[in-house]
Amino acid sequence: MAMDLERIRADTPGTKRRTYLHNAGAALMPRTVVNAIKDHIDLEAEIGGYAAARQERKRCEAVYSSVARLLNASSEEIALVENATVAWQMAFYSLQFMPGDRILTAEAEYAANYVAFLQMAKRTGAEIDVVPSNHTGELDSGALARMIDKRVKLIAVTWVPTNGGLTNPAAEIGRIAKAHGIPFLLDACQAVGQMTVDVEALHCDMLSATGRKFLRGPRGTGFLYVRKNLLERLEPPVIDHYAAPWVARDRYELRPDFENWENNYAGRLGLGAAIDYALDIGMSEIERRCRMLAGRLRTGLGAIAGVTVLDLGRNPSAIVSFNVAGIDARDVVRKADLSGIAIGASDPDSTRIDSENRRLSDIVRASPHYYNTAEEVDRLVELCTMLKSRG
Ligand SMILES: Cc1ncc(COP(=O)(O)O)c(C=O)c1O
């Protein structure tokens, strides 16, 4: 069914104010998300937080089903946490490593994940091996297969890296991991909400994501998927009496769960509303439009002399990275802001290996979403054309 763009934009008050192309930072929430959050806050103010959670118990529980539907998982495999980093950390730090164990990862791995690898290596003597990218810039799955041996205890990869437009071949990586019985932890933080995510098709065992990016949910929300058979074997790295009830003076029992007791229920309801909103539109339709708009932006920017599009891969995502020769990335963002266009910049530390390999400094990051129009995308192209023509 064709997307009702007029209704979608009417649902998104922020689209009236700005040309918002910063969805990989934090997307604009639709009204239904904002209302879900506000309504719950109002209820908490009226009857108190505990009573409000009790009254809305069914709706709070339905959030797990919404995440499960989004991922093609089951509700028991979902933990709701405060962001993608916490989700990822809960999974990663649950795993046990011994000296000489190997962690395989990608060149464009996200900084938060990589520093956790470094810490784990320091603590346990595990080794980090970076799978090289192929000529397209994607993780080279042939190289990955050749790097596998008995010492590989984890494959952990970012699907859609912070910048660089890349979509790593997650399903192919998952197939290789599964064939060798190696746990596969997928950082899907920037994939959820812009493309179809199916944990079965991806063969991933653990997947982390955030609410505020392409899902259009509130800040401070995220979730973790852990496949049931692995869930039963993992002990969370930190527990409280919710994740592990204190059943005797000298004993706790794992539920198992990666959450703890206290939560932002308003945020959770907002996350649920955001997922339901996306699912109502349809993820394949969203994915198609995101790719179309990002493709149009890449083509437009690529045609400007002095603008370099820095994206990689055969099937780039809705994150468009570029530089404008002679103008600092942060200046481009400032100038765009003054023209009513919201975009972002990212620094080399976020994806250090990729940035060093490609000698990248700060880069501009524009990320359209399905609610944007072709005219909005063209507005950014026009601005960059003007910046270059002014010299
Ligand atoms: C690829 C990737 N993974 C994880 C994260 C962390 O997400 P959060 O800020 O929700 O913890 C980010 C944030 O930008 C990201 O780009």
PDB file of C-alpha atoms and ligand atoms in Angstrom, residues 24-25 82-88 108-113 158-163 187-191 208-213 219-222 319 350-351 365, ligand 1:
ATOM      1  CA  ALA A  24      20.545   8.802  12.539  1.00  0.00           C
ATOM      2  CA  GLY A  25      21.051  11.189  15.462  1.00  0.00           C
ATOM      3  CA  GLU A  82      17.795   2.478  28.474  1.00  0.00           C
ATOM      4  CA  ASN A  83      19.793   2.571  25.243  1.00  0.00           C
ATOM      5  CA  ALA A  84      21.576   0.477  22.643  1.00  0.00           C
ATOM      6  CA  THR A  85      24.879   0.631  24.476  1.00  0.00           C
ATOM      7  CA  VAL A  86      23.448  -0.894  27.646  1.00  0.00           C
ATOM      8  CA  ALA A  87      21.700  -3.547  25.551  1.00  0.00           C
ATOM      9  CA  TRP A  88      24.924  -4.436  23.761  1.00  0.00           C
ATOM     10  CA  ALA A 108      33.676   0.054  10.922  1.00  0.00           C
ATOM     11  CA  GLU A 109      32.867  -1.182  14.423  1.00  0.00           C
ATOM     12  CA  TYR A 110      31.311   1.391  16.743  1.00  0.00           C
ATOM     13  CA  ALA A 111      33.619   2.929  19.346  1.00  0.00           C
ATOM     14  CA  ALA A 112      31.602   1.892  22.423  1.00  0.00           C
ATOM     15  CA  ASN A 113      31.749  -1.740  21.305  1.00  0.00           C
ATOM     16  CA  THR A 158      27.800  -3.359  13.559  1.00  0.00           C
ATOM     17  CA  TRP A 159      25.228  -3.739  10.804  1.00  0.00           C
ATOM     18  CA  VAL A 160      24.861  -0.060   9.867  1.00  0.00           C
ATOM     19  CA  PRO A 161      27.912   1.809  11.177  1.00  0.00           C
ATOM     20  CA  THR A 162      27.766   5.302  12.618  1.00  0.00           C
ATOM     21  CA  ASN A 163      28.758   6.831   9.301  1.00  0.00           C
ATOM     22  CA  ASP A 187      24.646  -4.037  16.694  1.00  0.00           C
ATOM     23  CA  ALA A 188      21.466  -3.070  14.857  1.00  0.00           C
ATOM     24  CA  CYS A 189      21.240   0.364  16.470  1.00  0.00           C
ATOM     25  CA  GLN A 190      21.047   2.256  13.190  1.00  0.00           C
ATOM     26  CA  ALA A 191      19.261  -0.426  11.187  1.00  0.00           C
ATOM     27  CA  SER A 208      20.943  -4.475  20.307  1.00  0.00           C
ATOM     28  CA  ALA A 209      19.107  -1.326  19.260  1.00  0.00           C
ATOM     29  CA  THR A 210      18.000   2.101  20.372  1.00  0.00           C
ATOM     30  CA  GLY A 211      14.631   3.846  20.315  1.00  0.00           C
ATOM     31  CA  ARG A 212      15.522   7.389  19.357  1.00  0.00           C
ATOM     32  CA  LYS A 213      17.084   6.899  15.906  1.00  0.00           C
ATOM     33  CA  ARG A 219      15.524   9.147  23.962  1.00  0.00           C
ATOM     34  CA  GLY A 220      16.674   6.878  26.781  1.00  0.00           C
ATOM     35  CA  THR A 221      15.060   3.753  25.368  1.00  0.00           C
ATOM     36  CA  GLY A 222      16.598   0.673  23.829  1.00  0.00           C
ATOM     37  CA  ILE A 319      22.980   7.557   6.282  1.00  0.00           C
ATOM     38  CA  SER A 350      33.393   6.831  16.508  1.00  0.00           C
ATOM     39  CA  THR A 351      34.723   4.386  13.919  1.00  0.00           C
ATOM     40  CA  ARG A 365      26.210  13.015   8.177  1.00  0.00           C
TER      41      ARG A 365
HETATM   42  C1  LIG B   1      26.362   1.903  15.413  1.00  0.00           C
HETATM   43  C2  LIG B   1      25.943   2.381  16.756  1.00  0.00           C
HETATM   44  N1  LIG B   1      25.815   1.494  17.749  1.00  0.00           N
HETATM   45  C3  LIG B   1      25.436   1.876  18.987  1.00  0.00           C
HETATM   46  C4  LIG B   1      25.187   3.183  19.274  1.00  0.00           C
HETATM   47  C5  LIG B   1      24.821   3.572  20.680  1.00  0.00           C
HETATM   48  O1  LIG B   1      23.474   3.851  20.812  1.00  0.00           O
HETATM   49  P1  LIG B   1      22.938   4.513  22.158  1.00  0.00           P
HETATM   50  O2  LIG B   1      23.410   5.946  22.116  1.00  0.00           O
HETATM   51  O3  LIG B   1      21.462   4.374  22.103  1.00  0.00           O
HETATM   52  O4  LIG B   1      23.535   3.778  23.288  1.00  0.00           O
HETATM   53  C6  LIG B   1      25.311   4.159  18.277  1.00  0.00           C
HETATM   54  C7  LIG B   1      25.016   5.573  18.573  1.00  0.00           C
HETATM   55  O5  LIG B   1      25.221   6.475  17.830  1.00  0.00           O
HETATM   56  C8  LIG B   1      25.696   3.731  16.985  1.00  0.00           C
HETATM   57  O6  LIG B   1      25.862   4.620  15.998  1.00  0.00           O
END
